[in-house]
Short mmCIF file of C-alpha atoms in Angstrom, two decimals:
data_model
loop_
_atom_site.label_atom_id
_atom_site.label_comp_id
_atom_site.label_asym_id
_atom_site.label_seq_id
_atom_site.Cartn_x
_atom_site.Cartn_y
_atom_site.Cartn_z
CA MET F 1 -0.04 0.07 -0.01
CA ALA F 2 3.13 2.29 0.25
CA GLY F 3 2.55 3.67 -3.29
CA ALA F 4 -1.08 4.43 -2.66
CA ILE F 5 -0.78 6.33 0.61
CA ALA F 6 0.48 9.79 1.16
CA GLU F 7 0.85 9.51 4.98
CA GLN F 8 3.84 7.14 4.94
CA ASP F 9 4.61 7.70 8.67
CA LEU F 10 1.18 6.39 9.61
CA LEU F 11 1.78 3.39 7.43
CA ASP F 12 5.20 2.79 9.01
CA GLU F 13 3.62 2.97 12.48
CA LEU F 14 0.93 0.57 11.61
CA SER F 15 3.40 -1.94 10.05
CA ALA F 16 5.65 -1.58 13.33
CA SER F 17 2.64 -2.05 15.56
CA ALA F 18 1.68 -5.34 13.62
CA ALA F 19 5.19 -6.63 13.93
CA VAL F 20 5.06 -6.10 17.77
CA VAL F 21 1.62 -7.82 18.10
CA ALA F 22 3.16 -10.90 16.25
CA VAL F 23 6.06 -11.29 18.67
CA SER F 24 4.35 -10.19 21.88
CA ASP F 25 2.73 -12.64 24.31
CA SER F 26 -1.08 -11.89 24.95
CA ALA F 27 -2.17 -10.99 28.32
CA LEU F 28 -4.93 -13.52 27.92
CA GLY F 29 -2.39 -16.24 27.60
CA ALA F 30 -0.99 -15.98 31.10
CA VAL F 31 -4.51 -15.89 32.48
CA LEU F 32 -5.65 -18.97 30.61
CA LEU F 33 -2.53 -20.98 31.72
CA ARG F 34 -3.02 -19.94 35.16
CA SER F 35 -6.78 -20.81 35.20
CA CYS F 36 -6.10 -24.22 33.79
CA LEU F 37 -3.50 -24.98 36.45
CA GLU F 38 -5.61 -23.95 39.18
CA VAL F 39 -8.64 -25.90 38.18
CA GLY F 40 -6.34 -28.87 37.08
CA VAL F 41 -5.64 -29.79 33.62
CA GLU F 42 -7.46 -33.08 33.85
CA ASN F 43 -10.71 -31.18 34.88
CA CYS F 44 -10.77 -28.55 32.08
CA VAL F 45 -10.98 -27.95 28.37
CA VAL F 46 -9.98 -25.00 26.36
CA VAL F 47 -12.30 -24.06 23.52
CA ALA F 48 -11.12 -22.23 20.40
CA ALA F 49 -13.04 -20.28 17.80
CA SER F 50 -11.73 -22.13 14.84
CA LYS F 51 -9.64 -25.02 13.93
CA PRO F 52 -6.58 -22.90 13.17
CA ALA F 53 -6.79 -21.28 16.52
CA ALA F 54 -7.31 -24.57 18.06
CA ALA F 55 -4.23 -26.01 16.54
CA GLY F 56 -2.20 -23.01 17.74
CA LEU F 57 -3.46 -23.18 21.32
CA ALA F 58 -2.84 -27.03 21.29
CA ALA F 59 0.68 -26.51 20.26
CA TRP F 60 1.29 -24.06 23.00
CA LEU F 61 -0.48 -26.07 25.70
CA GLN F 62 0.75 -29.43 24.88
CA GLU F 63 3.37 -29.47 27.54
CA GLN F 64 0.69 -29.08 30.22
CA ASP F 65 -1.54 -31.82 28.43
CA VAL F 66 -4.58 -29.46 28.28
CA LEU F 67 -7.27 -30.63 25.97
CA VAL F 68 -8.08 -28.03 23.15
CA LEU F 69 -11.26 -28.37 20.99
CA THR F 70 -13.36 -26.18 18.78
CA ALA F 71 -17.06 -25.49 19.97
CA GLY F 72 -18.37 -28.11 17.35
CA GLU F 73 -15.77 -30.81 18.62
CA LEU F 74 -16.91 -30.09 22.22
CA GLU F 75 -20.41 -30.95 21.42
CA ARG F 76 -19.48 -34.17 19.61
CA VAL F 77 -16.78 -35.36 22.10
CA GLN F 78 -18.45 -34.25 25.23
CA PRO F 79 -15.31 -34.80 27.61
CA LYS F 80 -15.81 -35.31 31.32
CA SER F 81 -14.35 -32.01 32.15
CA GLY F 82 -15.98 -29.75 34.62
CA GLN F 83 -14.62 -26.45 33.29
CA ALA F 84 -14.47 -24.87 29.84
CA PHE F 85 -12.24 -21.94 29.33
CA VAL F 86 -13.50 -20.40 26.03
CA VAL F 87 -10.98 -18.10 24.21
CA GLY F 88 -12.92 -15.09 22.62
CA PRO F 89 -16.11 -13.36 23.31
CA PRO F 90 -19.51 -15.22 23.61
CA ARG F 91 -20.72 -13.55 20.14
CA PHE F 92 -18.05 -15.62 18.38
CA TYR F 93 -19.66 -18.82 19.38
CA ARG F 94 -23.05 -20.53 18.97
CA SER F 95 -25.48 -19.94 21.65
CA SER F 96 -25.81 -23.60 22.49
CA LEU F 97 -22.36 -23.48 24.01
CA VAL F 98 -24.07 -21.58 26.89
CA THR F 99 -27.81 -22.53 26.65
CA ALA F 100 -26.90 -26.25 26.40
CA PRO F 101 -23.57 -26.55 28.07
CA VAL F 102 -21.52 -29.72 28.02
CA THR F 103 -19.52 -28.66 31.10
CA ARG F 104 -20.61 -27.45 34.57
CA GLY F 105 -18.88 -24.23 34.27
CA ILE F 106 -17.91 -21.97 31.35
CA SER F 107 -15.51 -19.00 31.42
CA PHE F 108 -14.96 -16.69 28.46
CA LEU F 109 -11.48 -15.01 28.21
CA LEU F 110 -11.44 -11.87 26.06
CA PRO F 111 -9.69 -8.63 25.90
CA ALA F 112 -11.03 -5.52 27.51
CA TRP F 113 -11.40 -3.49 24.23
CA PHE F 114 -14.13 -5.81 22.99
CA GLY F 115 -17.20 -4.19 24.24
CA ASP F 116 -19.86 -6.82 23.60
CA ARG F 117 -19.66 -9.13 26.50
CA SER F 118 -23.32 -10.18 26.67
CA VAL F 119 -23.94 -13.92 27.41
CA PRO F 120 -26.62 -15.64 25.14
CA SER F 121 -29.85 -17.03 26.79
CA SER F 122 -32.38 -19.44 25.54
CA ALA F 123 -35.06 -18.03 23.27
CA ILE F 124 -37.90 -19.60 25.19
CA ALA F 125 -36.61 -18.79 28.64
CA PRO F 126 -38.78 -15.62 29.06
CA TYR F 127 -41.95 -17.58 28.54
CA ALA F 128 -41.00 -20.83 30.47
CA GLU F 129 -42.15 -21.36 34.04
CA GLY F 130 -39.29 -21.74 36.41
CA ALA F 131 -36.85 -21.21 33.62
CA LEU F 132 -33.14 -20.93 34.42
CA ARG F 133 -31.71 -17.35 34.15
CA ILE F 134 -28.18 -17.48 33.05
CA GLN F 135 -25.96 -15.21 35.29
CA ALA F 136 -22.45 -13.94 34.43
CA ARG F 137 -19.68 -12.53 36.63
CA LEU F 138 -17.22 -10.12 35.11
CA LEU F 139 -13.74 -10.34 36.37
CA THR F 140 -10.94 -8.04 35.02
CA GLN F 141 -7.23 -8.35 34.94
CA GLY F 142 -4.55 -5.56 34.51
CA ASP F 143 -5.08 -2.04 33.29
CA THR F 144 -8.65 -1.66 31.81
CA ALA F 145 -8.56 2.18 31.50
CA GLU F 146 -10.23 3.08 28.13
CA PRO F 147 -7.93 4.75 25.46
CA ASN F 148 -8.91 8.09 24.26
CA VAL F 149 -9.97 7.48 20.67
CA ASP F 150 -11.35 10.12 18.11
CA LEU F 151 -14.20 8.53 16.31
CA PRO F 152 -14.56 9.71 12.69
CA THR F 153 -16.93 12.47 12.03
CA GLU F 154 -19.52 12.36 9.27
CA ALA F 155 -17.15 14.23 7.02
CA GLU F 156 -14.39 11.61 7.62
CA ALA F 157 -16.77 8.55 7.40
CA GLU F 158 -16.85 8.81 3.70
CA PHE F 159 -13.16 7.93 3.56
CA LEU F 160 -13.76 4.56 5.39
CA PRO F 161 -13.62 1.51 3.08
CA GLN F 162 -16.36 1.31 0.75
CA PRO F 163 -17.30 -1.06 -2.06
CA ALA F 164 -16.21 0.10 -5.45
CA TRP F 165 -19.10 -0.56 -7.77
CA GLY F 166 -18.14 1.64 -10.62
CA ALA F 167 -20.80 2.56 -13.23
CA ARG F 168 -23.56 0.59 -14.81
CA HIS F 169 -22.37 -1.02 -18.04
CA SER F 170 -25.77 -2.43 -19.34
CA GLY F 171 -27.10 1.14 -20.38
CA GLY F 172 -30.90 1.28 -20.76
CA ARG F 173 -31.46 -1.68 -22.84
CA GLU F 174 -33.91 -4.42 -21.77
CA PRO F 175 -32.69 -8.07 -21.18
CA THR F 176 -33.18 -10.84 -23.77
CA ASP F 177 -34.91 -14.23 -23.16
CA GLU F 178 -31.66 -15.56 -21.83
CA GLU F 179 -30.66 -12.56 -19.59
CA VAL F 180 -31.92 -11.21 -16.31
CA GLU F 181 -31.18 -8.12 -14.31
CA ALA F 182 -29.36 -8.81 -11.16
CA HIS F 183 -27.57 -7.01 -8.30
CA LYS F 184 -23.96 -7.85 -7.72
CA ILE F 185 -23.31 -9.15 -4.16
CA LEU F 186 -19.94 -9.40 -2.64
CA LEU F 187 -19.43 -12.48 -0.43
CA SER F 188 -16.97 -13.38 2.23
CA GLY F 189 -14.02 -15.58 1.15
CA GLY F 190 -13.13 -13.70 -1.94
CA LEU F 191 -16.39 -14.37 -3.74
CA ALA F 192 -19.29 -12.53 -5.56
CA MET F 193 -22.61 -13.45 -7.06
CA TRP F 194 -25.21 -11.96 -9.28
CA LEU F 195 -28.63 -12.13 -7.44
CA ASP F 196 -31.64 -11.92 -9.77
CA ASP F 197 -35.22 -10.88 -9.01
CA GLY F 198 -36.52 -14.49 -8.04
CA GLU F 199 -38.78 -14.90 -5.05
CA ARG F 200 -36.42 -16.45 -2.57
CA ILE F 201 -33.08 -17.94 -1.81
CA ARG F 202 -31.79 -20.42 0.59
CA SER F 203 -30.02 -19.10 3.66
CA LEU F 204 -28.44 -20.03 6.97
CA ASP F 205 -29.07 -18.61 10.49
CA PRO F 206 -26.42 -19.95 12.75
CA ASP F 207 -28.14 -18.21 15.60
CA GLN F 208 -31.26 -20.58 15.39
CA PRO F 209 -31.49 -23.80 17.25
CA VAL F 210 -30.42 -27.19 15.73
CA GLY F 211 -33.00 -28.25 13.06
CA GLU F 212 -34.07 -24.62 12.33
CA ARG F 213 -31.02 -23.05 10.83
CA VAL F 214 -31.63 -23.61 7.04
CA ALA F 215 -34.54 -21.71 5.47
CA TYR F 216 -35.55 -19.74 2.60
CA VAL F 217 -35.47 -15.86 2.75
CA ASP F 218 -37.43 -13.43 0.40
CA ILE F 219 -35.13 -11.67 -2.12
CA GLU F 220 -36.42 -8.41 -0.72
CA ALA F 221 -35.16 -9.40 2.79
CA VAL F 222 -31.61 -10.14 1.82
CA ARG F 223 -29.24 -7.77 3.52
CA ALA F 224 -25.65 -7.36 4.18
CA GLY F 225 -24.70 -9.87 7.02
CA THR F 226 -27.09 -12.40 5.66
CA TYR F 227 -25.78 -15.95 5.27
CA LEU F 228 -26.55 -17.66 1.92
CA LEU F 229 -26.35 -21.44 1.12
CA LEU F 230 -24.97 -21.65 -2.44
CA ARG F 231 -24.02 -24.46 -4.70
CA GLN F 232 -20.59 -24.13 -5.88
CA GLY F 233 -20.17 -24.01 -9.62
CA GLU F 234 -23.88 -23.75 -10.64
CA THR F 235 -27.21 -22.71 -9.29
CA GLU F 236 -29.45 -24.98 -7.11
CA ARG F 237 -32.68 -24.09 -8.72
CA GLY F 238 -31.93 -26.13 -11.85
CA ALA F 239 -31.33 -29.25 -9.93
CA LEU F 240 -34.36 -28.86 -7.78
CA HIS F 241 -36.52 -28.17 -11.03
CA GLN F 242 -35.32 -31.43 -12.74
CA ALA F 243 -35.73 -33.50 -9.56
CA ALA F 244 -39.20 -32.18 -9.11
CA ILE F 245 -40.26 -33.05 -12.76
CA ALA F 246 -38.66 -36.48 -12.37
CA ARG F 247 -40.90 -37.60 -9.53
CA LEU F 248 -44.21 -36.71 -11.42
CA ALA F 249 -45.99 -39.47 -13.42
CA ARG F 250 -46.56 -37.10 -16.35
CA GLY F 251 -43.39 -35.22 -15.95
CA ASP F 252 -42.82 -34.85 -19.71
CA ALA F 253 -46.42 -33.31 -20.29
CA VAL F 254 -45.97 -31.04 -17.24
CA ASP F 255 -42.70 -29.79 -18.58
CA ALA F 256 -44.04 -29.27 -22.09
CA THR F 257 -46.89 -27.14 -20.79
CA GLN F 258 -44.61 -24.98 -18.86
CA VAL F 259 -42.27 -24.39 -21.75
CA ALA F 260 -45.27 -23.40 -23.93
CA TRP F 261 -46.68 -20.65 -21.91
CA LYS F 262 -43.20 -19.16 -20.76
CA GLN F 263 -42.29 -19.15 -24.40
CA LEU F 264 -45.47 -17.23 -25.43
CA LEU F 265 -44.85 -14.76 -22.59
CA ALA F 266 -41.08 -14.23 -23.51
CA ALA F 267 -42.39 -13.59 -27.17
CA LYS F 268 -45.00 -10.99 -25.87
CA ILE F 269 -42.11 -9.16 -23.95
CA ARG F 270 -40.00 -9.17 -27.08
CA THR F 271 -42.63 -7.81 -29.41
CA LEU F 272 -44.33 -5.33 -27.07
CA GLY F 273 -41.35 -4.50 -24.64
CA TYR F 274 -41.28 -5.14 -21.00
CA ARG F 275 -43.04 -1.88 -19.89
CA GLU F 276 -45.83 -2.33 -22.37
CA THR F 277 -46.25 -5.88 -21.45
CA VAL F 278 -46.56 -4.91 -17.80
CA ARG F 279 -49.21 -2.18 -18.65
CA GLU F 280 -51.29 -4.60 -20.65
CA LEU F 281 -51.17 -7.35 -17.96
CA ARG F 282 -52.31 -4.83 -15.40
CA ARG F 283 -55.17 -3.90 -17.64
CA ALA F 284 -56.12 -7.59 -17.78
CA GLY F 285 -56.17 -7.71 -13.99
CA VAL F 286 -52.77 -9.21 -13.17
CA LYS F 287 -51.85 -7.54 -9.93
CA THR F 288 -48.19 -8.63 -9.95
CA ALA F 289 -47.54 -7.72 -13.64
CA GLU F 290 -44.19 -6.37 -12.82
CA ARG F 291 -42.92 -9.94 -12.28
CA ALA F 292 -43.55 -10.92 -16.03
CA ARG F 293 -39.84 -11.19 -17.06
CA ALA F 294 -39.07 -13.25 -13.90
CA TRP F 295 -41.96 -15.71 -14.87
CA THR F 296 -40.14 -16.59 -18.01
CA ASN F 297 -37.34 -18.23 -15.89
CA PRO F 298 -37.95 -22.02 -16.22
CA SER F 299 -37.11 -22.41 -12.50
CA LEU F 300 -39.97 -20.09 -11.50
CA ILE F 301 -42.91 -22.29 -11.90
CA ARG F 302 -45.97 -19.84 -11.92
CA PRO F 303 -47.26 -16.63 -10.27
CA HIS F 304 -47.96 -17.10 -6.65
CA SER F 305 -51.59 -15.85 -6.99
CA ASP F 306 -54.03 -18.27 -8.49
CA GLN F 307 -56.04 -15.41 -9.98
CA ASP F 308 -52.93 -13.79 -11.47
CA PHE F 309 -51.95 -17.07 -13.02
CA GLU F 310 -55.39 -17.68 -14.59
CA ARG F 311 -55.45 -14.10 -15.94
CA LEU F 312 -52.01 -14.38 -17.38
CA LEU F 313 -52.95 -17.63 -19.16
CA ARG F 314 -55.96 -16.01 -20.60
CA TRP F 315 -54.09 -12.88 -21.77
CA LEU F 316 -51.67 -15.36 -23.54
CA GLY F 317 -54.57 -17.21 -25.11
CA VAL F 318 -53.70 -20.41 -23.26
CA ASN F 319 -56.49 -22.65 -22.08
CA ALA F 320 -56.33 -22.80 -18.19
CA GLN F 321 -56.37 -26.54 -18.13
CA PRO F 322 -54.38 -28.56 -17.96
CA THR F 323 -51.70 -25.88 -17.68
CA PHE F 324 -52.88 -24.59 -14.37
CA ARG F 325 -53.20 -28.08 -12.81
CA TYR F 326 -49.97 -29.13 -14.19
CA ALA F 327 -47.93 -26.10 -12.77
CA THR F 328 -49.63 -26.40 -9.39
CA MET F 329 -48.51 -30.17 -9.26
CA LEU F 330 -45.01 -29.17 -10.32
CA ARG F 331 -44.85 -26.50 -7.56
CA LYS F 332 -46.16 -28.99 -4.95
CA SER F 333 -43.41 -31.54 -6.20
CA LEU F 334 -40.83 -28.78 -6.01
CA TYR F 335 -41.76 -28.07 -2.40
CA GLN F 336 -41.38 -31.71 -1.47
CA VAL F 337 -37.96 -31.90 -3.14
CA SER F 338 -36.72 -28.80 -1.45
CA ALA F 339 -38.12 -30.00 1.97
CA GLU F 340 -36.10 -33.24 1.64
CA ILE F 341 -32.92 -31.31 0.57
CA ARG F 342 -33.46 -28.93 3.62
CA GLU F 343 -33.67 -31.92 6.04
CA LYS F 344 -30.47 -33.25 4.68
CA LEU F 345 -28.83 -29.77 4.71
CA GLU F 346 -29.92 -29.25 8.44
CA ALA F 347 -28.13 -32.60 9.30
CA ALA F 348 -25.02 -31.46 7.37
CA VAL F 349 -25.13 -27.96 9.05
CA SER F 350 -25.60 -29.53 12.47
CA ALA F 351 -22.45 -31.65 11.95
CA ALA F 352 -20.39 -28.59 10.83
CA ASP F 353 -18.37 -26.35 13.10
CA LEU F 354 -20.38 -23.11 12.63
CA SER F 355 -17.99 -21.32 14.95
CA GLU F 356 -15.67 -21.11 11.94
CA LEU F 357 -18.46 -19.67 9.89
CA GLU F 358 -18.90 -16.80 12.44
CA ALA F 359 -15.19 -16.27 12.92
CA VAL F 360 -14.18 -16.48 9.14
CA GLY F 361 -17.44 -15.63 7.32
CA HIS F 362 -17.79 -18.69 5.03
CA LEU F 363 -17.75 -22.36 5.42
CA ARG F 364 -17.73 -25.42 2.97
CA ILE F 365 -20.32 -27.97 4.03
CA ASP F 366 -19.94 -31.74 3.28
CA PHE F 367 -23.36 -32.65 1.61
CA GLY F 368 -23.80 -35.97 -0.14
CA ALA F 369 -27.13 -35.47 -1.90
CA ASP F 370 -26.98 -36.22 -5.70
CA GLY F 371 -26.86 -33.04 -7.64
CA PHE F 372 -26.12 -30.82 -4.66
CA ARG F 373 -22.55 -31.39 -3.81
CA GLY F 374 -20.22 -28.59 -3.01
CA ILE F 375 -22.42 -26.51 -0.70
CA LEU F 376 -21.01 -23.14 0.43
CA ALA F 377 -22.14 -21.04 3.22
CA ALA F 378 -21.09 -17.39 2.73
CA ARG F 379 -21.98 -13.94 4.39
CA ILE F 380 -23.17 -11.13 2.27
CA LEU F 381 -20.61 -8.14 2.55
CA ALA F 382 -22.23 -5.66 0.26
CA ILE F 383 -25.03 -5.30 -2.36
CA SER F 384 -24.64 -3.19 -5.38
CA PRO F 385 -27.13 -0.20 -5.58
CA PHE F 386 -28.00 -0.87 -9.25
CA THR F 387 -28.62 -3.84 -11.40
CA GLU F 388 -26.73 -5.16 -14.45
CA ILE F 389 -27.91 -7.37 -17.26
CA VAL F 390 -26.22 -10.83 -17.08
CA SER F 391 -26.75 -14.30 -18.58
CA ARG F 392 -29.54 -16.24 -16.88
CA HIS F 393 -27.20 -19.07 -16.32
CA ASP F 394 -24.78 -16.81 -14.49
CA ALA F 395 -27.26 -15.70 -11.87
CA ARG F 396 -26.88 -17.14 -8.26
CA VAL F 397 -23.64 -18.88 -9.27
CA PRO F 398 -20.63 -17.83 -6.93
CA PHE F 399 -17.54 -16.87 -8.64
CA ALA F 400 -14.07 -15.52 -7.40
CA ASP F 401 -13.94 -11.75 -6.94
CA GLY F 402 -11.32 -10.19 -4.68
CA SER F 403 -12.89 -6.67 -4.74
CA GLY F 404 -14.73 -7.34 -1.27
CA ARG F 405 -11.61 -8.67 0.61
CA TRP F 406 -11.10 -5.34 2.46
CA LEU F 407 -14.62 -5.38 3.64
CA GLU F 408 -13.96 -8.57 5.66
#
């Protein structure tokens, strides 16, 4: 960064400070070692936020034979230790570490400058009769005086790191049948993705209890900080769609009716233009007419509203039956396939070490279902304020992009 920064003295100071941190012993280390020896190494376990952190701590504590595990390993191994010393603040770990403890006692060791020291509690505790209330004691070591820090003013805040989106390259043209408008999303782990205007996308909430972490979230509700579950190399929707058709007795006929009305709608959009198509659909009584372009996507089976779908078919000159019935059957089949995949994903997520996800921001999950291998959980860092026109096949497929690295 030397060539891009005018204040070379500040850069030198930052570099020197980083070098000192790398060779200095953490004050927490002395507290951790003393605590382990006081309790007895056979009666305690040290919990680390990630596998690399656990490996580093284990190498340091191996002379004392102290057991070091990640939070996920602690739940699986369930050692006969009475005390757990957790390195890092509670928010770095899943809530079950406290609400469903493996050990009788838990102590978090964290630096004083980390302000959030709140301990998680059970979501149902406020409503349960005789529920346990988790209490915490705060013990401090050394100098805890707060340093004087000048926070950035509003004028200075604009110089903090921000995504560099550039200008829109698609101009004012409308997408073709094989294109969609999509927002660029920067993901943790040096990845990015084009998110189109579909109805929903699969997400992961590590704060939810086991069995309730995998869900669908509406596209409108996607925000920075949301964890998405993505298929590496290709989108999940195509595999779900094919699996749903394959389990139907008249799958070929169902698929043929779907292709027919979607091609008619795509042709209308090409002939009239998107805006005029929307106006005509609204005159025909279709309340969600602005979704016309999205309905041409093979993976979006039909409009959510029965009335909108019937009026759309009538406007296209298509007999309501059997197209309406077949589309409804396909949607039901798709929900069943999706529910089965969700159960398998829940099992895979429950077996994964989610503390690594919270600490690092992304996690590859071992998932053995056919057509769904290579599942990636990644946190959204930023969403572009404008859309670009991209190939339909490129939407929702993660790709390497280093432009969001400095936001992690």
